[in-house]
CSV table of C-alpha atoms and ligand atoms in Angstrom, one decimal:
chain,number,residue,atom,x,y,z
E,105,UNK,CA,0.0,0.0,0.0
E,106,UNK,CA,0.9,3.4,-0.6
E,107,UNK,CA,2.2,5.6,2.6
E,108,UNK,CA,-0.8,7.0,4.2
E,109,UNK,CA,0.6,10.4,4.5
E,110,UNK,CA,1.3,12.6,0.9
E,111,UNK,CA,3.7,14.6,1.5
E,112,UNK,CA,2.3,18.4,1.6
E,113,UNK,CA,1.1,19.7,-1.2
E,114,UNK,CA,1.8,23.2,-0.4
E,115,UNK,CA,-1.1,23.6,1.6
E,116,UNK,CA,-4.8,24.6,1.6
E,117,UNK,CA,-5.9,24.6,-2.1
E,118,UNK,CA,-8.7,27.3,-1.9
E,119,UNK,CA,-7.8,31.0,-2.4
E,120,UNK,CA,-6.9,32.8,1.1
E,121,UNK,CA,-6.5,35.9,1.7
E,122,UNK,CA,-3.0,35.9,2.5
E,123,UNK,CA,-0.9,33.1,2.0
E,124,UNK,CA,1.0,34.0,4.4
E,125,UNK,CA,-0.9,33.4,7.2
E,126,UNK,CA,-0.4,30.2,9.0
E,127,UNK,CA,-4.0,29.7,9.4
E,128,UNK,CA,-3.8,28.2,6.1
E,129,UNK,CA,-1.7,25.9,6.5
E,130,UNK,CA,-2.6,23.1,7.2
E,131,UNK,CA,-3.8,19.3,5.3
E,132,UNK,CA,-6.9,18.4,4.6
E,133,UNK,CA,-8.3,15.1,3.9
E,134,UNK,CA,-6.9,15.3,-0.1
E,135,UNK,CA,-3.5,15.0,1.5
E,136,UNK,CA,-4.3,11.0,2.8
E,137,UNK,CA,-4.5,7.8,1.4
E,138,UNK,CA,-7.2,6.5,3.2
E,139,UNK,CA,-8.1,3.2,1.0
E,140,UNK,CA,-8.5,0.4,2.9
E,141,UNK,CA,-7.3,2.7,6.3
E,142,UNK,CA,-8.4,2.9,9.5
E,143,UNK,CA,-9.0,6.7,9.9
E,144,UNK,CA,-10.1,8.5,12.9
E,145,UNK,CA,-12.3,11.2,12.6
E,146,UNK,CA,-12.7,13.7,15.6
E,147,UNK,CA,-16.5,15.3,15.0
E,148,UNK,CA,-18.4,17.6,17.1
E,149,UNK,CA,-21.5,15.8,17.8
E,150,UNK,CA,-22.4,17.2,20.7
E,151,UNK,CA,-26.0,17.9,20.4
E,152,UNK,CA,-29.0,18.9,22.7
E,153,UNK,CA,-30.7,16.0,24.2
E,154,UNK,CA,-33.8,16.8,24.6
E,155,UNK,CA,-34.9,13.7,27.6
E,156,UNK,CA,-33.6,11.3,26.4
E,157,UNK,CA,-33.6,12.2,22.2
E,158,UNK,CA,-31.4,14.1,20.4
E,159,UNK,CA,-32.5,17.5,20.0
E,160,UNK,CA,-31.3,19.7,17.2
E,161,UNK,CA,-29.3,17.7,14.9
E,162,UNK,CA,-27.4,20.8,13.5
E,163,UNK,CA,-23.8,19.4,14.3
E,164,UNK,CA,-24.3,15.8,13.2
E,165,UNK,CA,-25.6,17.0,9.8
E,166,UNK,CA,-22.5,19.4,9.0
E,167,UNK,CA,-20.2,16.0,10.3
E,168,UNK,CA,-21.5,14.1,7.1
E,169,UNK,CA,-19.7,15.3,4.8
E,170,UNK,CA,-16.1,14.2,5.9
E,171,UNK,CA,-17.4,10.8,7.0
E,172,UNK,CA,-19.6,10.2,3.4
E,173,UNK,CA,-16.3,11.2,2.0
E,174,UNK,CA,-13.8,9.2,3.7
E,175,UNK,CA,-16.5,6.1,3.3
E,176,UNK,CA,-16.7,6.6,-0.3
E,177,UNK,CA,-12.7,6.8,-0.9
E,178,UNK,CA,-12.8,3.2,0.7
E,179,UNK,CA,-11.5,4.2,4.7
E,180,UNK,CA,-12.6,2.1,7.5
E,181,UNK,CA,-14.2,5.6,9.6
E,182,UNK,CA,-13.9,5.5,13.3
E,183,UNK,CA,-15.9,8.7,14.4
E,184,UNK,CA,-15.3,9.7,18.1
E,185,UNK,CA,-16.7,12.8,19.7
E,186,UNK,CA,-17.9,14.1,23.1
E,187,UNK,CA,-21.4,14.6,24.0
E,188,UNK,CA,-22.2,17.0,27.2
E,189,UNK,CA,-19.9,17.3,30.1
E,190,UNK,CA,-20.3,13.9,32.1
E,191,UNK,CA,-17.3,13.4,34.4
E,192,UNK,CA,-16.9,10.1,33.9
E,193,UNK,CA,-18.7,6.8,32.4
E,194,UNK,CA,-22.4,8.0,32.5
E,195,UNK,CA,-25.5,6.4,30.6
E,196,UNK,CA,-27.4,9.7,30.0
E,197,UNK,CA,-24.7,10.9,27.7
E,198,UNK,CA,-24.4,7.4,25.8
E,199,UNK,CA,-23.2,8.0,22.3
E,200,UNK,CA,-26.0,5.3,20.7
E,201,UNK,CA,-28.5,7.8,20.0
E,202,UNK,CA,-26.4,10.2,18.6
E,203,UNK,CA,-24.7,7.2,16.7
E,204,UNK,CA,-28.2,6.3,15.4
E,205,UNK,CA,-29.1,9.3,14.3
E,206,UNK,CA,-25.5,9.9,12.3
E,207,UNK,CA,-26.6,6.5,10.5
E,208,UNK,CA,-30.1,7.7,9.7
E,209,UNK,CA,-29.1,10.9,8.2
E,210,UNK,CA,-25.8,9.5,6.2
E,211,UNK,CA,-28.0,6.3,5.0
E,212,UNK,CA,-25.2,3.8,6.2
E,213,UNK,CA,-24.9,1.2,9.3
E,214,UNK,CA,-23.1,2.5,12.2
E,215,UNK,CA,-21.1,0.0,15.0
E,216,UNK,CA,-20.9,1.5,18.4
E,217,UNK,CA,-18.1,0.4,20.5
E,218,UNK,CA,-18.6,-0.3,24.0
E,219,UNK,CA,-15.4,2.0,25.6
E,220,UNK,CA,-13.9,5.3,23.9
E,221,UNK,CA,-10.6,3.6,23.5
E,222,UNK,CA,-10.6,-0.1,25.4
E,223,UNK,CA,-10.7,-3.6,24.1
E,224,UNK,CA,-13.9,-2.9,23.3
E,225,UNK,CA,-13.0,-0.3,20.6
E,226,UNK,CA,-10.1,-1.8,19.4
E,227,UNK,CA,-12.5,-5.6,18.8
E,228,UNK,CA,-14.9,-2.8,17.1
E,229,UNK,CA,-12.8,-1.2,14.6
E,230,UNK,CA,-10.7,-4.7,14.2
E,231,UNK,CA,-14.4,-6.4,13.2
E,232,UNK,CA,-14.9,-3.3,11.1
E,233,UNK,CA,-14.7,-3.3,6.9
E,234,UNK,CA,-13.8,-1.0,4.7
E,235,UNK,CA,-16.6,1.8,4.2
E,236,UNK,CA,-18.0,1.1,7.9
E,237,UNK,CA,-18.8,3.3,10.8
E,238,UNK,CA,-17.6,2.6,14.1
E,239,UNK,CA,-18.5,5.2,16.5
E,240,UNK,CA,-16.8,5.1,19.9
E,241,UNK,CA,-17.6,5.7,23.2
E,242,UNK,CA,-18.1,9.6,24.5
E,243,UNK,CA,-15.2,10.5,24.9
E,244,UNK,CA,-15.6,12.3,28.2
E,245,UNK,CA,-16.5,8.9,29.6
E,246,UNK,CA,-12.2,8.4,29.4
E,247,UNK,CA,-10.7,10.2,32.7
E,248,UNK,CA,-7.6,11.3,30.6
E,249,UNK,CA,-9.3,13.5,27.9
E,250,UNK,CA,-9.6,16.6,29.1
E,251,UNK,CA,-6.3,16.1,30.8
E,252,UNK,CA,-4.8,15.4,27.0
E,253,UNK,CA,-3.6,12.2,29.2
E,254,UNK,CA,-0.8,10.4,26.8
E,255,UNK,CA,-1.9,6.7,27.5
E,256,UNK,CA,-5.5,7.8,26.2
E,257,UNK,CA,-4.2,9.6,23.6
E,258,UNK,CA,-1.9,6.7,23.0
E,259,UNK,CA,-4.7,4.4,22.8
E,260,UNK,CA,-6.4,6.2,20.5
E,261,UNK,CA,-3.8,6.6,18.3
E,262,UNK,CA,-3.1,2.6,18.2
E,263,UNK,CA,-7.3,2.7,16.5
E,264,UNK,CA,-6.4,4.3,13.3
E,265,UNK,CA,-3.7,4.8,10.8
E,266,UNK,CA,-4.5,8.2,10.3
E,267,UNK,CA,-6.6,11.4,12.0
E,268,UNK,CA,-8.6,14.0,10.9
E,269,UNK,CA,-9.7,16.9,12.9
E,270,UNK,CA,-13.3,18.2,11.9
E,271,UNK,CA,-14.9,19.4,15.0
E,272,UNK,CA,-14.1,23.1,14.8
E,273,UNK,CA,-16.4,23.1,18.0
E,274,UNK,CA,-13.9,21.7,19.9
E,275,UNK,CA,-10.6,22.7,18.7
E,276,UNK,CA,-9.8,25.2,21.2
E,277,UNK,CA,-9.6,22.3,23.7
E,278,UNK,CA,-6.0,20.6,24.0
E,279,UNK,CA,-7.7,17.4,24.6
E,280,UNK,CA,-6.2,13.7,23.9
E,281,UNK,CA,-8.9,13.9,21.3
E,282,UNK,CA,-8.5,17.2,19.2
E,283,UNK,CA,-5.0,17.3,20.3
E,284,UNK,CA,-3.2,14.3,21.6
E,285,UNK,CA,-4.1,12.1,18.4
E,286,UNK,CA,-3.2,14.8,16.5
E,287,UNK,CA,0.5,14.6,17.5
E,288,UNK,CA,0.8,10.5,17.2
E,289,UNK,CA,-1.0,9.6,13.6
E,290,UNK,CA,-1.1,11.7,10.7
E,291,UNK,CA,-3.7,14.8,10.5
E,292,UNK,CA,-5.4,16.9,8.0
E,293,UNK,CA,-8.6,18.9,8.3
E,294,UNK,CA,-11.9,17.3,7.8
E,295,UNK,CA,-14.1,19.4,5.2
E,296,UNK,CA,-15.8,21.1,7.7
E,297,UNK,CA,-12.9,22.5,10.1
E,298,UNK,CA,-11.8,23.4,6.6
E,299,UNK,CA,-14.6,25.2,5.8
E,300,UNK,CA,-14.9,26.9,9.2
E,301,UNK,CA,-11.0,28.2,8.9
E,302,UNK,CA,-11.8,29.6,5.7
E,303,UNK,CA,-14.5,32.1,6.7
E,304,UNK,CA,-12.4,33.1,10.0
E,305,UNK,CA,-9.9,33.7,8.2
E,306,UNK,CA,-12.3,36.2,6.1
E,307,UNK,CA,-12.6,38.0,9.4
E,308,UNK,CA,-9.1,37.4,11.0
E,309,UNK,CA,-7.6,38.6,7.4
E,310,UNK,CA,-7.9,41.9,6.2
E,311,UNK,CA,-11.5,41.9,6.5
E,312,UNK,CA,-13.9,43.8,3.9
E,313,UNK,CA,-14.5,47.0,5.8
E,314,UNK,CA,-16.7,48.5,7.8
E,315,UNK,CA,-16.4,44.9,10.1
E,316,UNK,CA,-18.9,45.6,12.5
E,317,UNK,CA,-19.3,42.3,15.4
E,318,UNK,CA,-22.8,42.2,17.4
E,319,UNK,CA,-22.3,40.3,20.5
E,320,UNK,CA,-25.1,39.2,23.2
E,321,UNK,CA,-25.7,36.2,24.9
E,322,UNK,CA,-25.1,35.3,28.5
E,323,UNK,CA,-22.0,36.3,30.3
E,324,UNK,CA,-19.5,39.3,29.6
E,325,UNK,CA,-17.5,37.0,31.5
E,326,UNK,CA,-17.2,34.2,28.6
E,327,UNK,CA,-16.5,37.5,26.3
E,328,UNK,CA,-14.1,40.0,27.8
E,329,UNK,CA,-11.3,38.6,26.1
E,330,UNK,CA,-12.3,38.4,22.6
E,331,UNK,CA,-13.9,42.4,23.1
E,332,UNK,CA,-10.9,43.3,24.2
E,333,UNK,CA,-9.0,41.3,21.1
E,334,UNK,CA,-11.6,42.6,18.7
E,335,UNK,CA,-11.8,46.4,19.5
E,336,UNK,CA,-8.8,47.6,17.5
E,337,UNK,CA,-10.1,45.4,14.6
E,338,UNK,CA,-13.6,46.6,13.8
E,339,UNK,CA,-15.2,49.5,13.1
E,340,UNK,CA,-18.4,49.1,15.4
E,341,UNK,CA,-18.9,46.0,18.3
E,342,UNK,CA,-22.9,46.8,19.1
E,343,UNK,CA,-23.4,44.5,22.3
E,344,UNK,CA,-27.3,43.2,23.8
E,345,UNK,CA,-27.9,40.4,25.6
E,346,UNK,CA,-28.1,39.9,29.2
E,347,UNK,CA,-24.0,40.6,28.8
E,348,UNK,CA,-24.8,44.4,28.2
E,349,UNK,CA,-26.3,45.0,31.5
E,350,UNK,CA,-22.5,44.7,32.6
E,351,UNK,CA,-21.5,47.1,30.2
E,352,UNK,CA,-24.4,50.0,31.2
E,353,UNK,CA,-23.7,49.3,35.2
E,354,UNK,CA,-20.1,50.4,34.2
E,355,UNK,CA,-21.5,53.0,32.8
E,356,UNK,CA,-23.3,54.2,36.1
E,357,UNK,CA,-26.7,53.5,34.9
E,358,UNK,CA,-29.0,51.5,36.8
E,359,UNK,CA,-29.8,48.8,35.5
E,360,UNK,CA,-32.9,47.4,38.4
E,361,UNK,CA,-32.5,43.4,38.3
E,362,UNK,CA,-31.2,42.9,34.7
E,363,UNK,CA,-28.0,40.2,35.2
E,364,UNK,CA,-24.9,41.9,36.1
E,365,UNK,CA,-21.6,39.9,36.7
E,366,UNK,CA,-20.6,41.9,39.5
E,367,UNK,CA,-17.0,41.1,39.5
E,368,UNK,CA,-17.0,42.2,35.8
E,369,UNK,CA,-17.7,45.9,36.4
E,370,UNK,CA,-14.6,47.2,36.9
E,371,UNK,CA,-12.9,44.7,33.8
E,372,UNK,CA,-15.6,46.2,31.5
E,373,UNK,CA,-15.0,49.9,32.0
E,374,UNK,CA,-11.4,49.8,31.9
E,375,UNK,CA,-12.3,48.4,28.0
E,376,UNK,CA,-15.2,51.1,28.0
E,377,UNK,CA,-12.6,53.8,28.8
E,378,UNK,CA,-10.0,52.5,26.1
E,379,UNK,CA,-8.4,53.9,23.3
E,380,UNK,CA,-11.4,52.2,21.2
E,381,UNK,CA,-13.9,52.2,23.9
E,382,UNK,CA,-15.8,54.3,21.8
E,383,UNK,CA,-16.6,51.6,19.2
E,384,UNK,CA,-18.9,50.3,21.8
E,385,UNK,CA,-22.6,50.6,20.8
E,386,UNK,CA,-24.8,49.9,23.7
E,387,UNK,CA,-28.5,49.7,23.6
E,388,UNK,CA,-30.2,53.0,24.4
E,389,UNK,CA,-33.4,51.5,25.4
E,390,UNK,CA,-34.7,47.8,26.8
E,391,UNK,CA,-37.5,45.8,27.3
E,392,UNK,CA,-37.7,44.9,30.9
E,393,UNK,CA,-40.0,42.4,32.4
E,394,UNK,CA,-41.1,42.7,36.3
E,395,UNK,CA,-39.9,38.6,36.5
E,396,UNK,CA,-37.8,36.4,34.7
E,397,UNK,CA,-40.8,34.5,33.0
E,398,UNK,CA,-42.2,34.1,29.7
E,399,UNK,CA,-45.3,35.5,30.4
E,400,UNK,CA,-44.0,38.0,32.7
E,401,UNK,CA,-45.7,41.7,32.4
E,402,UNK,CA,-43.1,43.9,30.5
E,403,UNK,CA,-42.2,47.3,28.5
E,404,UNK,CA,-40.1,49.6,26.8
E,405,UNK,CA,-37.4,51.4,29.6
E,406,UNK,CA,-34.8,53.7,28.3
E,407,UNK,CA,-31.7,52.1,29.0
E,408,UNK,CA,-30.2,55.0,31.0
E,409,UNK,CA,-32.8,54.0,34.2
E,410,UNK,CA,-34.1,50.7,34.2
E,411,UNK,CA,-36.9,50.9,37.0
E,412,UNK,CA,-36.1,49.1,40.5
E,413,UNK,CA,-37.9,45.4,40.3
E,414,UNK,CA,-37.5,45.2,37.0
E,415,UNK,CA,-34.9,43.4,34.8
E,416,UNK,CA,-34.1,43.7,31.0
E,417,UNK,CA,-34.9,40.7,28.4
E,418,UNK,CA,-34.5,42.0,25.2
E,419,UNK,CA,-32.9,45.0,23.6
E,420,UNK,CA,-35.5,47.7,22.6
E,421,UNK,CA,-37.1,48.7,19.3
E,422,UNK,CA,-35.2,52.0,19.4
E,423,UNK,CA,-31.7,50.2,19.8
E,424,UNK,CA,-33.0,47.3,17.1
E,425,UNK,CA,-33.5,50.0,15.0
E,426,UNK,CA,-29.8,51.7,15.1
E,427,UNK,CA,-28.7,48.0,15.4
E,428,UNK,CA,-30.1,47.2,12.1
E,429,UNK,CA,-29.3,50.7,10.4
E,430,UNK,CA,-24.9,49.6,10.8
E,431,UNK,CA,-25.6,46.3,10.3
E,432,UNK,CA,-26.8,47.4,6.6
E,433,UNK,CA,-24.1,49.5,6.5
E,434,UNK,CA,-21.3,46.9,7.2
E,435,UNK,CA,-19.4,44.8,4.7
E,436,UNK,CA,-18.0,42.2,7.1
E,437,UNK,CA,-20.4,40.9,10.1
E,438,UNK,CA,-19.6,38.5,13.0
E,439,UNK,CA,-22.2,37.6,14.9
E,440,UNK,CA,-22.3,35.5,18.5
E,441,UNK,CA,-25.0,35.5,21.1
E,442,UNK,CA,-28.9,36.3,21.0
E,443,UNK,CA,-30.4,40.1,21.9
E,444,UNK,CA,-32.3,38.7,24.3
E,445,UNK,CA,-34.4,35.7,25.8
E,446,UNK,CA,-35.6,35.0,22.5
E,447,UNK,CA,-37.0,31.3,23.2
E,448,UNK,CA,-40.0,33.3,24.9
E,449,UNK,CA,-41.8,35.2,22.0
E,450,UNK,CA,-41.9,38.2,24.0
E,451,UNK,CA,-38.7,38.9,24.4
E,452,UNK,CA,-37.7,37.5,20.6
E,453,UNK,CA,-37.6,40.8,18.8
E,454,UNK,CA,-34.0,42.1,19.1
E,455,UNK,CA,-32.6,38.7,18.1
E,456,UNK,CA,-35.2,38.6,15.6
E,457,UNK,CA,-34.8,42.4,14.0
E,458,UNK,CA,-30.7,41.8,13.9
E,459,UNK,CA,-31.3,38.3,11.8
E,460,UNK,CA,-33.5,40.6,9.6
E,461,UNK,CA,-31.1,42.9,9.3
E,462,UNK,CA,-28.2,40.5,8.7
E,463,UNK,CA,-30.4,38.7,6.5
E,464,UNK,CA,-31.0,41.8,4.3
E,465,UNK,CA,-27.3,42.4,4.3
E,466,UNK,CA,-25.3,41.7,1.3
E,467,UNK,CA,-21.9,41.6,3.6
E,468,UNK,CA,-19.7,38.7,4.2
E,469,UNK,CA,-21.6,37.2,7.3
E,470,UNK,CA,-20.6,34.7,10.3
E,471,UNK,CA,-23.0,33.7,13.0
E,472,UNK,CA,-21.8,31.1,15.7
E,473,UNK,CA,-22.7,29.8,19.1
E,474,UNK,CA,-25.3,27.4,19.7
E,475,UNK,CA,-27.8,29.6,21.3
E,476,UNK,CA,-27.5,31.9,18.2
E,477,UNK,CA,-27.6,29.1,15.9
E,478,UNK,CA,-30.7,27.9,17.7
E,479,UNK,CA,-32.0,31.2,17.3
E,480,UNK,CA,-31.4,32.2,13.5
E,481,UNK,CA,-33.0,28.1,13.0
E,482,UNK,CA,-36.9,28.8,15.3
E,483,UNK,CA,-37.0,31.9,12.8
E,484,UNK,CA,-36.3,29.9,10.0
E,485,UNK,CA,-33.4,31.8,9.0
E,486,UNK,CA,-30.6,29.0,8.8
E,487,UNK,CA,-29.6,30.9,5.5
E,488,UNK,CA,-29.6,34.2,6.5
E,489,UNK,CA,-25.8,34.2,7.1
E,490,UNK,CA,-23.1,33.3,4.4
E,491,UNK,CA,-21.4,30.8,6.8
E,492,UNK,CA,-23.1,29.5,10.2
E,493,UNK,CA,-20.6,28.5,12.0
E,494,UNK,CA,-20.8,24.9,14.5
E,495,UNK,CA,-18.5,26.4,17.3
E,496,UNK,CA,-19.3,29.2,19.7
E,497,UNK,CA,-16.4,29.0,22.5
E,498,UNK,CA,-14.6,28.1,19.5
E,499,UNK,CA,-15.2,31.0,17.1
E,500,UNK,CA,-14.4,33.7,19.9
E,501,UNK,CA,-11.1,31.7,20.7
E,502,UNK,CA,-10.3,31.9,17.3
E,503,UNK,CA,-10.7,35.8,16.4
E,504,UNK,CA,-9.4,36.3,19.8
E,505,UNK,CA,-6.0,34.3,19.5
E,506,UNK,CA,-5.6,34.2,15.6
E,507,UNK,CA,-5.1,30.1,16.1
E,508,UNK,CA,-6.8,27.0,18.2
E,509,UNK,CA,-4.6,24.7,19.3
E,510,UNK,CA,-6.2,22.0,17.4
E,511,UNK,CA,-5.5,23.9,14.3
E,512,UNK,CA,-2.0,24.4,15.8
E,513,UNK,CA,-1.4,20.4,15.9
E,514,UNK,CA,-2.2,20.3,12.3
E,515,UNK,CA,0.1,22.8,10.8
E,516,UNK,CA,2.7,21.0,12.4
E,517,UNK,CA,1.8,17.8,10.0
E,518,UNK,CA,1.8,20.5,7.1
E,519,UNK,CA,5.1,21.3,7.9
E,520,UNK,CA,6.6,17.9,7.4
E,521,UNK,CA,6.3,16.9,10.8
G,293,ADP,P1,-24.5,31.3,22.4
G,293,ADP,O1,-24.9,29.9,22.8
G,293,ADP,O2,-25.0,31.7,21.1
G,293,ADP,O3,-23.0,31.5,22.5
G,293,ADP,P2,-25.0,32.3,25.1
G,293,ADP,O4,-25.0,30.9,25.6
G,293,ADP,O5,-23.9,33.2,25.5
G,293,ADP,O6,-25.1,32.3,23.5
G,293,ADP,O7,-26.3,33.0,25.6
G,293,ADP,C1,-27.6,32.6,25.2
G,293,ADP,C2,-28.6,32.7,26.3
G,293,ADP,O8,-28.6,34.0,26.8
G,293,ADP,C3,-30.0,32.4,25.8
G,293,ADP,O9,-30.5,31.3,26.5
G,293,ADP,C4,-30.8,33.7,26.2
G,293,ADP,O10,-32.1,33.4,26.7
G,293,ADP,C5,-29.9,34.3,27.2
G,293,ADP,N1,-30.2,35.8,27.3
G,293,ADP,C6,-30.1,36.7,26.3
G,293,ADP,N2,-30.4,37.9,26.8
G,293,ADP,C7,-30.7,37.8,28.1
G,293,ADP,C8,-31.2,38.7,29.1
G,293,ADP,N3,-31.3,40.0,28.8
G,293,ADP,N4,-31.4,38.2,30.3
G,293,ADP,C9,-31.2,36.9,30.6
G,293,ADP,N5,-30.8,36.0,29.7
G,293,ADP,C10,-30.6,36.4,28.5
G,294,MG,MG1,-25.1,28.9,24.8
């Protein structure tokens, strides 16, 4: 047989923006041999289950691709992935439904294996043909991953002949699975980690100005970073979400019962006060709800004096408005977390007027983060962006850091490691 590993072609194929850059360099799945191979494929299947069923498939679907591919070109696929944050061996985060469901929507059998890297694996992938699916074990289930333990990674190394990387959702983790593997076998890029590097580097490149980012969501805390990262870079950051209740208590507004981190406040005006503090758009008026409840009463507050008793759940039609006005306006847009508490209907409009808007837009467009993702899919808008992206963590790492250390790991291959 030929050597699994071609040696680099000279790197990504598709047209970057600068050639330069060492995001793209890297293998992708061109670059194996992977007839008649065993090849381990890293996804992100980490999906909602919803008691006991798996609840938006989003992930799984956008992990066909590299495993139809590889199954076609004659490899023996060994899919691994983690699924919620169980600290050990537990049987509510079981990979079989998740396995099933991969099956079901790729049209082929799928093998589970009883252990993420054990006998029971190995017997799995051994009984395997080419053009199967085994799926292993959670991989949370193995102590070691999250500690990138060697013997795990080890042992999951000794399942394949090669790797490939293609959960972009998880490749900021160093994990024995993203990146452990990745320094033992032969790596490349699955199609979509590919994909996903591609349009960060869009915004991580010489981006098409204005590059305006709209950020909301939960905690400023999760965020802080990549603001502070992003601020030089774009022309306009507009912030909503219960994150920007932070931002106006820094401020010195009040801000009644909205969610404020506290320990945040002072972090979030020293970035407020900054050279490009200015770039900060905050919401100039709120709708705030007297509880935190679907059906809770609620109206329009300016954002300068939210009433006592009351909290903020969505940004206002004023601040929509000025929201949507730059987002029409922009040529590049990156977009993570909703405006608001936009499962209840009442509360919807702010996430709902900025997917209009970004819908509308004929910019180069990125949403990520699964609440976001979730969002833009219960309006129907799934195509509203020009790339929805399958990480969240993930995406921010990435514009924050220019590189993921799973991305990292694989350059190294390109470079004739
Ligand atoms: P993503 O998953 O897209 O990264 P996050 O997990 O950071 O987004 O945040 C999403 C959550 O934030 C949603 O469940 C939403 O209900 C909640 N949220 C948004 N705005 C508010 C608010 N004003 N008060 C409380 N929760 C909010
Ligand atoms: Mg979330």
């Amino acid at each position: 047989m030929p050597p699994v590993w071609e040696p680099f072609c000279g790197g990504y194929r598709e047209p970057v923006h600068d050639p330069e850059d060492p995001l793209t360099k890297f293998c992708t799945i061109d670059d194996l041999e992977v007839s008649g191979r065993a090849v381990l494929v890293r996804a992100d299947l980490n999906v909602p289950l919803d008691g006991g069923r798996v609840g938006d498939d989003f992930r799984i679907r956008s992990s066909l691709r590299t495993i139809a591919e590889l199954r076609a070109r004659g490899a023996k696929v060994v899919v691994c992935s983690h699924l919620g944050r169980p600290k050990g061996p537990d049987p509510k985060y079981i990979m079989a439904l998740v396995a099933a469901r991969l099956g079901e929507l790729g049209g082929f059998e799928v093998r589970c294996a009883p252990d993420v890297a054990g006998d029971g694996a190995h017997r799995a992938v051994a009984e395997a043909a080419s053009g199967e699916v085994v799926v292993l074990e959670n991989t949370r289930f193995a102590p070691g991953e999250t500690k990138n333990d060697p013997a795990l990674s080890d042992a999951l190394a000794a399942l394949a002949d090669a790797f490939v990387l293609d959960a972009f959702g998880s490749a900021h983790r160093a994990h024995s699975s993203t990146v452990g593997v990745a320094e033992r076998l032969p790596s490349a890029a699955g199609r979509l980690l590919a994909e996903e590097i591609v349009a960060f580097d869009r915004l991580l490149v010489d981006p098409d100005r204005p590059y305006v980012v709209v950020l909301g969501g939960a905690k400023v805390s999760d965020k802080l970073g990549v603001i502070r990262a992003l601020l030089p870079k774009v022309d306009a950051m507009l912030v909503g979400g219960a994150m920007c209740f932070t931002l106006l208590a820094a401020e010195g507004y009040q801000v009644g019962d909205s969610k404020v981190e506290a320990e945040m406040v002072d972090g979030v005006r020293a970035v407020l006060d900054s050279e490009f503090g200015s770039r900060l758009v905050l919401p100039t008026d709120l709708v705030v709800a007297e509880a935190f409840a679907a059906d809770a009463a609620h109206h329009v507050a300016p954002a300068t004096g939210i009433p006592r008793g009351m909290m903020g759940l969505d940004i206002g039609p004023e601040t929509a408005a000025r929201f949507a006005a730059i987002i029409g306006g922009c040529d590049t847009l990156f977009w993570n977390g909703p405006m608001g508490v936009f499962e209840w209907p009442a509360f919807a409009a702010g996430t709902r007027a900025v997917a209009d808007a970004v819908a509308a837009s004929q910019a180069y467009t990125v949403a990520g983060g699964g609440d976001s993702v979730a969002a833009l899919r219960s309006f129907g808008m799934e195509g509203a962006v020009s790339h929805l992206s399958t990480g969240g963590g993930a995406g921010l790492e990435l514009l924050e850091a220019g590189t993921l250390p799973g991305i990292e790991v694989l350059g190294r291959w390109a470079d004739g490691a």
